[in-house]
Amino acid sequence: MKIILLGAPGAGKGTQAQYLKQKFNIPQISTGDMLRTAVGNKTDLGIKAKNFMDNGELVPDQLIINLVKLRISEQDCENGFLLDGFPRTIPQAEAMSSEGININVVIEIKVPDQTIIERLSGRRIHMSSGRIYHITNNPPKNAGIDDETGEQLVIRDDDIKETIMKRLETYHRETEPLVNFYSSWKNKNMSTKPIFISIDGSKKAIDINNMISEKIS
Ligand code: AP5
Ligand code: MG
């Protein structure tokens, strides 16, 4: 099973990925999480990516394409994977097709911009695992503390209002065209085209998960 999760910043890609990776027993490949680790470790990639991320812009395609290519060649991806945050531009999607990677399902999670600002302003994350919380929608058992490890939760560097607005702009300009890119495949005469599912992401996370499961099955 090869799945793409498509959606604006804060639409709930990471939250849904946490359910789906267990359901299908496939790894979650979050390019955002991989980049944050690289930034934290001050690797070459992290140093190159940091300014783009802090400014709410996309990291250049070639850096991301190389990163994903390498990751999906690992053994745990043999039976499939869940792409969270990739592809994010038409050239990224085309690079994947030209590598012969056939996606089974593309899931678009749709949420109004106003909801996104509220969600990202209250998000807290556990950096090393990528676990996601929200101060009111999905609070940890103890405020500011990860449920599983007892470690501190943090606010992402790009979850400040100004950067959230920039990320939304970037999404509408660079990534939203992928909705049409993938949804129009249904009209093509191809044997290996993905199923395209569009979901109302403003519902409760668990209800969204049930809707996705129902549509996939
Ligand atoms: P990335 O980390 O992918 O960030 P993003 O796309 O901006 O998305 P988020 O992770 O912010 O949101 P999400 O949809 O995962 O929502 P979540 O589940 O956390 O990328 C960061 C940066 O890296 C980019 O800006 C770019 O610079 C770079 N980058 C990454 N990939 C790239 C690529 N392919 N090409 C180029 N550059 C790239 O949920 C958000 C909050 O809402 C949480 O608090 C959660 O608890 C809450 N929530 C979730 N679902 C619900 C619900 N149904 N109801 C109520 N609350 C909910
Ligand atoms: Mg995410």
CSV table of C-alpha atoms and ligand atoms in Angstrom, one decimal:
chain,number,residue,atom,x,y,z
A,1,MET,CA,0.0,0.0,0.0
A,2,LYS,CA,1.5,3.3,-1.1
A,3,ILE,CA,-0.4,6.3,0.2
A,4,ILE,CA,0.0,10.1,-0.2
A,5,LEU,CA,-1.5,12.5,2.3
A,6,LEU,CA,-2.2,15.8,0.8
A,7,GLY,CA,-3.3,18.9,2.7
A,8,ALA,CA,-2.5,22.4,4.0
A,9,PRO,CA,-0.3,23.0,7.0
A,10,GLY,CA,-2.2,21.8,10.0
A,11,ALA,CA,-4.8,19.9,8.0
A,12,GLY,CA,-4.1,16.9,10.1
A,13,LYS,CA,-1.7,14.9,7.8
A,14,GLY,CA,0.6,13.9,10.7
A,15,THR,CA,-2.4,13.0,13.0
A,16,GLN,CA,-4.0,10.8,10.4
A,17,ALA,CA,-0.7,9.2,9.5
A,18,GLN,CA,-0.3,8.0,13.0
A,19,TYR,CA,-3.5,6.0,12.6
A,20,LEU,CA,-2.9,4.8,9.1
A,21,LYS,CA,0.6,3.6,9.6
A,22,GLN,CA,-0.6,1.2,12.3
A,23,LYS,CA,-3.7,0.1,10.2
A,24,PHE,CA,-1.6,-0.8,7.2
A,25,ASN,CA,1.6,-1.6,9.0
A,26,ILE,CA,3.7,0.7,6.8
A,27,PRO,CA,6.2,3.4,7.7
A,28,GLN,CA,5.2,7.1,7.8
A,29,ILE,CA,7.6,9.2,5.7
A,30,SER,CA,7.2,12.7,6.9
A,31,THR,CA,9.6,15.0,5.0
A,32,GLY,CA,8.9,17.7,7.6
A,33,ASP,CA,10.0,15.5,10.4
A,34,MET,CA,13.1,14.4,8.5
A,35,LEU,CA,14.0,18.0,7.8
A,36,ARG,CA,13.5,19.0,11.4
A,37,THR,CA,15.8,16.2,12.5
A,38,ALA,CA,18.4,17.4,10.0
A,39,VAL,CA,18.1,21.0,11.2
A,40,GLY,CA,18.4,19.8,14.8
A,41,ASN,CA,21.6,17.8,13.9
A,42,LYS,CA,23.0,20.7,11.9
A,43,THR,CA,23.6,18.4,8.9
A,44,ASP,CA,24.4,19.8,5.4
A,45,LEU,CA,20.7,19.3,4.5
A,46,GLY,CA,19.5,20.9,7.8
A,47,ILE,CA,21.7,24.0,7.3
A,48,LYS,CA,20.4,24.4,3.7
A,49,ALA,CA,16.7,23.8,4.7
A,50,LYS,CA,16.5,25.9,7.9
A,51,ASN,CA,15.9,29.3,6.3
A,52,PHE,CA,13.3,28.1,3.9
A,53,MET,CA,11.4,26.4,6.7
A,54,ASP,CA,11.6,29.4,9.1
A,55,ASN,CA,10.3,31.6,6.3
A,56,GLY,CA,7.3,29.3,5.5
A,57,GLU,CA,8.7,28.4,2.1
A,58,LEU,CA,9.4,25.1,0.4
A,59,VAL,CA,12.9,23.5,0.5
A,60,PRO,CA,14.2,23.2,-3.1
A,61,ASP,CA,12.7,20.2,-5.0
A,62,GLN,CA,16.0,18.5,-5.7
A,63,LEU,CA,17.0,18.3,-2.1
A,64,ILE,CA,13.7,16.8,-1.1
A,65,ILE,CA,13.5,14.4,-4.1
A,66,ASN,CA,17.0,13.0,-3.2
A,67,LEU,CA,15.9,12.6,0.5
A,68,VAL,CA,12.7,10.7,-0.3
A,69,LYS,CA,14.4,8.5,-3.0
A,70,LEU,CA,17.0,7.4,-0.4
A,71,ARG,CA,14.3,6.8,2.3
A,72,ILE,CA,12.0,4.7,0.2
A,73,SER,CA,14.8,2.5,-1.0
A,74,GLU,CA,15.1,1.2,2.6
A,75,GLN,CA,13.9,-2.2,3.5
A,76,ASP,CA,11.0,-1.2,5.6
A,77,CYS,CA,9.4,0.4,2.6
A,78,GLU,CA,9.3,-2.8,0.6
A,79,ASN,CA,5.6,-3.4,1.3
A,80,GLY,CA,4.6,0.2,1.0
A,81,PHE,CA,4.7,3.6,2.7
A,82,LEU,CA,2.7,6.6,3.7
A,83,LEU,CA,4.0,9.9,2.4
A,84,ASP,CA,3.2,12.8,4.7
A,85,GLY,CA,4.1,16.1,3.1
A,86,PHE,CA,5.5,14.8,-0.1
A,87,PRO,CA,5.0,15.5,-3.0
A,88,ARG,CA,4.4,19.2,-2.5
A,89,THR,CA,5.0,20.5,-6.0
A,90,ILE,CA,4.2,19.2,-9.5
A,91,PRO,CA,7.9,18.6,-10.2
A,92,GLN,CA,8.1,16.4,-7.0
A,93,ALA,CA,5.1,14.4,-8.2
A,94,GLU,CA,6.5,14.0,-11.7
A,95,ALA,CA,9.9,12.9,-10.3
A,96,MET,CA,8.1,10.1,-8.4
A,97,SER,CA,6.1,9.0,-11.5
A,98,SER,CA,9.2,9.0,-13.6
A,99,GLU,CA,11.0,6.7,-11.1
A,100,GLY,CA,8.1,4.2,-11.7
A,101,ILE,CA,6.6,4.6,-8.2
A,102,ASN,CA,3.0,3.8,-8.4
A,103,ILE,CA,0.8,5.2,-5.7
A,104,ASN,CA,-2.4,3.4,-4.7
A,105,VAL,CA,-4.3,6.1,-2.8
A,106,VAL,CA,-4.1,9.9,-2.6
A,107,ILE,CA,-6.0,11.4,0.3
A,108,GLU,CA,-6.7,15.1,0.3
A,109,ILE,CA,-7.6,16.5,3.8
A,110,LYS,CA,-9.5,19.7,3.4
A,111,VAL,CA,-9.7,22.3,6.2
A,112,PRO,CA,-10.6,26.0,6.0
A,113,ASP,CA,-7.6,28.4,6.6
A,114,GLN,CA,-9.2,29.9,9.8
A,115,THR,CA,-9.4,26.4,11.5
A,116,ILE,CA,-5.7,25.9,10.5
A,117,ILE,CA,-4.5,29.0,12.3
A,118,GLU,CA,-6.3,27.8,15.5
A,119,ARG,CA,-4.9,24.3,15.2
A,120,LEU,CA,-1.3,25.3,14.6
A,121,SER,CA,-1.3,28.0,17.3
A,122,GLY,CA,-2.2,25.3,19.9
A,123,ARG,CA,0.0,22.4,18.6
A,124,ARG,CA,2.6,20.8,20.7
A,125,ILE,CA,5.0,18.1,19.5
A,126,HIS,CA,7.3,15.5,20.9
A,127,MET,CA,10.3,16.1,18.8
A,128,SER,CA,12.0,12.7,18.7
A,129,SER,CA,8.9,10.6,17.9
A,130,GLY,CA,6.9,13.2,16.0
A,131,ARG,CA,3.9,12.6,18.3
A,132,ILE,CA,1.4,15.4,17.9
A,133,TYR,CA,-0.8,17.1,20.5
A,134,HIS,CA,-3.1,20.1,20.8
A,135,ILE,CA,-3.6,22.1,24.0
A,136,THR,CA,-7.4,21.7,23.7
A,137,ASN,CA,-8.3,19.3,20.9
A,138,ASN,CA,-5.9,16.6,21.9
A,139,PRO,CA,-4.1,17.5,25.1
A,140,PRO,CA,-1.4,15.3,26.7
A,141,LYS,CA,-2.3,13.7,30.1
A,142,ASN,CA,0.0,16.2,31.8
A,143,ALA,CA,0.4,19.7,30.2
A,144,GLY,CA,3.6,20.1,28.2
A,145,ILE,CA,4.7,16.4,28.7
A,146,ASP,CA,4.8,13.6,26.2
A,147,ASP,CA,2.4,10.7,27.4
A,148,GLU,CA,4.8,7.9,26.5
A,149,THR,CA,8.3,9.2,27.4
A,150,GLY,CA,7.6,11.9,30.0
A,151,GLU,CA,9.8,14.2,27.9
A,152,GLN,CA,9.0,17.9,27.3
A,153,LEU,CA,6.7,18.9,24.4
A,154,VAL,CA,7.8,21.8,22.2
A,155,ILE,CA,6.3,24.4,19.9
A,156,ARG,CA,7.5,24.1,16.3
A,157,ASP,CA,9.7,27.0,15.2
A,158,ASP,CA,7.3,27.6,12.2
A,159,ASP,CA,4.1,27.6,14.3
A,160,ILE,CA,4.1,31.3,14.9
A,161,LYS,CA,1.3,33.3,13.3
A,162,GLU,CA,3.4,35.2,10.7
A,163,THR,CA,5.0,32.0,9.5
A,164,ILE,CA,1.7,30.1,9.5
A,165,MET,CA,0.3,32.7,7.1
A,166,LYS,CA,3.3,32.3,4.8
A,167,ARG,CA,3.0,28.5,4.9
A,168,LEU,CA,-0.7,28.8,3.9
A,169,GLU,CA,0.2,31.1,1.0
A,170,THR,CA,2.9,28.7,-0.1
A,171,TYR,CA,0.4,25.8,0.1
A,172,HIS,CA,-2.2,27.5,-2.1
A,173,ARG,CA,0.4,28.5,-4.6
A,174,GLU,CA,2.7,25.5,-4.9
A,175,THR,CA,0.9,22.4,-3.5
A,176,GLU,CA,-2.8,22.8,-4.0
A,177,PRO,CA,-2.4,22.3,-7.8
A,178,LEU,CA,-1.6,18.7,-6.9
A,179,VAL,CA,-5.2,18.2,-6.0
A,180,ASN,CA,-6.1,18.6,-9.7
A,181,PHE,CA,-3.0,16.8,-10.8
A,182,TYR,CA,-4.0,13.6,-9.0
A,183,SER,CA,-7.8,13.9,-9.1
A,184,SER,CA,-7.7,14.2,-12.9
A,185,TRP,CA,-5.9,10.9,-13.2
A,186,LYS,CA,-9.3,9.1,-12.9
A,187,ASN,CA,-10.0,10.2,-16.5
A,188,LYS,CA,-6.8,8.7,-17.8
A,189,ASN,CA,-6.7,5.3,-19.4
A,190,MET,CA,-3.9,3.8,-17.2
A,191,SER,CA,-3.6,0.5,-15.4
A,192,THR,CA,-1.8,1.9,-12.4
A,193,LYS,CA,-3.6,5.1,-11.4
A,194,PRO,CA,-4.2,6.0,-7.8
A,195,ILE,CA,-7.6,6.3,-6.2
A,196,PHE,CA,-8.3,9.9,-5.2
A,197,ILE,CA,-10.2,10.6,-1.9
A,198,SER,CA,-11.1,14.0,-0.6
A,199,ILE,CA,-12.1,14.2,3.0
A,200,ASP,CA,-13.6,17.0,5.2
A,201,GLY,CA,-10.8,17.5,7.7
A,202,SER,CA,-12.8,19.8,9.9
A,203,LYS,CA,-14.4,16.8,11.7
A,204,LYS,CA,-13.0,15.1,14.7
A,205,ALA,CA,-9.7,13.2,14.1
A,206,ILE,CA,-11.2,9.8,14.8
A,207,ASP,CA,-14.2,10.4,12.6
A,208,ILE,CA,-11.8,11.5,9.7
A,209,ASN,CA,-9.9,8.3,10.3
A,210,ASN,CA,-13.1,6.2,10.1
A,211,MET,CA,-14.1,8.0,6.9
A,212,ILE,CA,-10.7,7.3,5.3
A,213,SER,CA,-10.8,3.6,6.3
A,214,GLU,CA,-14.3,3.3,4.9
A,215,LYS,CA,-13.4,4.8,1.6
A,216,ILE,CA,-10.2,2.8,1.2
A,217,SER,CA,-11.9,-0.5,2.0
B,1,AP5,P1,5.6,19.8,7.5
B,1,AP5,O1,6.2,19.4,8.7
B,1,AP5,O2,5.2,18.8,6.5
B,1,AP5,O3,4.5,20.9,7.8
B,1,AP5,P2,3.1,21.2,7.1
B,1,AP5,O4,2.8,20.7,5.8
B,1,AP5,O5,3.1,22.7,7.2
B,1,AP5,O6,2.1,20.5,7.9
B,1,AP5,P3,2.0,20.3,9.5
B,1,AP5,O7,2.9,19.3,9.9
B,1,AP5,O8,2.1,21.7,10.1
B,1,AP5,O9,0.5,19.9,9.7
B,1,AP5,P4,-0.2,18.5,9.6
B,1,AP5,O10,-1.1,18.5,8.4
B,1,AP5,O11,0.7,17.4,9.8
B,1,AP5,O12,-1.1,18.6,10.9
B,1,AP5,P5,-1.1,17.9,12.3
B,1,AP5,O13,-1.6,16.5,12.2
B,1,AP5,O14,0.2,18.1,13.0
B,1,AP5,O15,6.7,20.7,6.7
B,1,AP5,C1,7.4,21.7,7.4
B,1,AP5,C2,8.3,22.5,6.4
B,1,AP5,O16,9.3,21.6,5.8
B,1,AP5,C3,7.6,23.1,5.2
B,1,AP5,O17,7.0,24.4,5.5
B,1,AP5,C4,8.7,23.2,4.2
B,1,AP5,O18,9.6,24.3,4.4
B,1,AP5,C5,9.5,21.9,4.5
B,1,AP5,N1,9.0,20.7,3.7
B,1,AP5,C6,8.5,19.6,4.1
B,1,AP5,N2,8.2,18.8,3.1
B,1,AP5,C7,8.6,19.4,2.0
B,1,AP5,C8,8.5,19.1,0.6
B,1,AP5,N3,8.0,17.9,0.2
B,1,AP5,N4,9.0,19.9,-0.3
B,1,AP5,C9,9.6,21.1,0.1
B,1,AP5,N5,9.6,21.5,1.4
B,1,AP5,C10,9.2,20.6,2.3
B,1,AP5,O19,-2.2,18.7,13.1
B,1,AP5,C11,-2.1,20.1,13.4
B,1,AP5,C12,-2.7,20.4,14.8
B,1,AP5,O20,-4.1,20.2,14.7
B,1,AP5,C13,-2.2,19.4,15.9
B,1,AP5,O21,-2.2,20.2,17.1
B,1,AP5,C14,-3.3,18.4,16.0
B,1,AP5,O22,-3.5,17.8,17.3
B,1,AP5,C15,-4.6,19.2,15.6
B,1,AP5,N6,-5.5,18.4,14.8
B,1,AP5,C16,-5.3,17.4,13.9
B,1,AP5,N7,-6.4,16.9,13.4
B,1,AP5,C17,-7.4,17.5,14.1
B,1,AP5,C18,-8.8,17.4,14.0
B,1,AP5,N8,-9.5,16.6,13.1
B,1,AP5,N9,-9.6,18.2,14.8
B,1,AP5,C19,-9.0,19.0,15.7
B,1,AP5,N10,-7.6,19.2,15.8
B,1,AP5,C20,-6.9,18.4,15.0
B,2,MG,MG,2.8,17.2,9.9
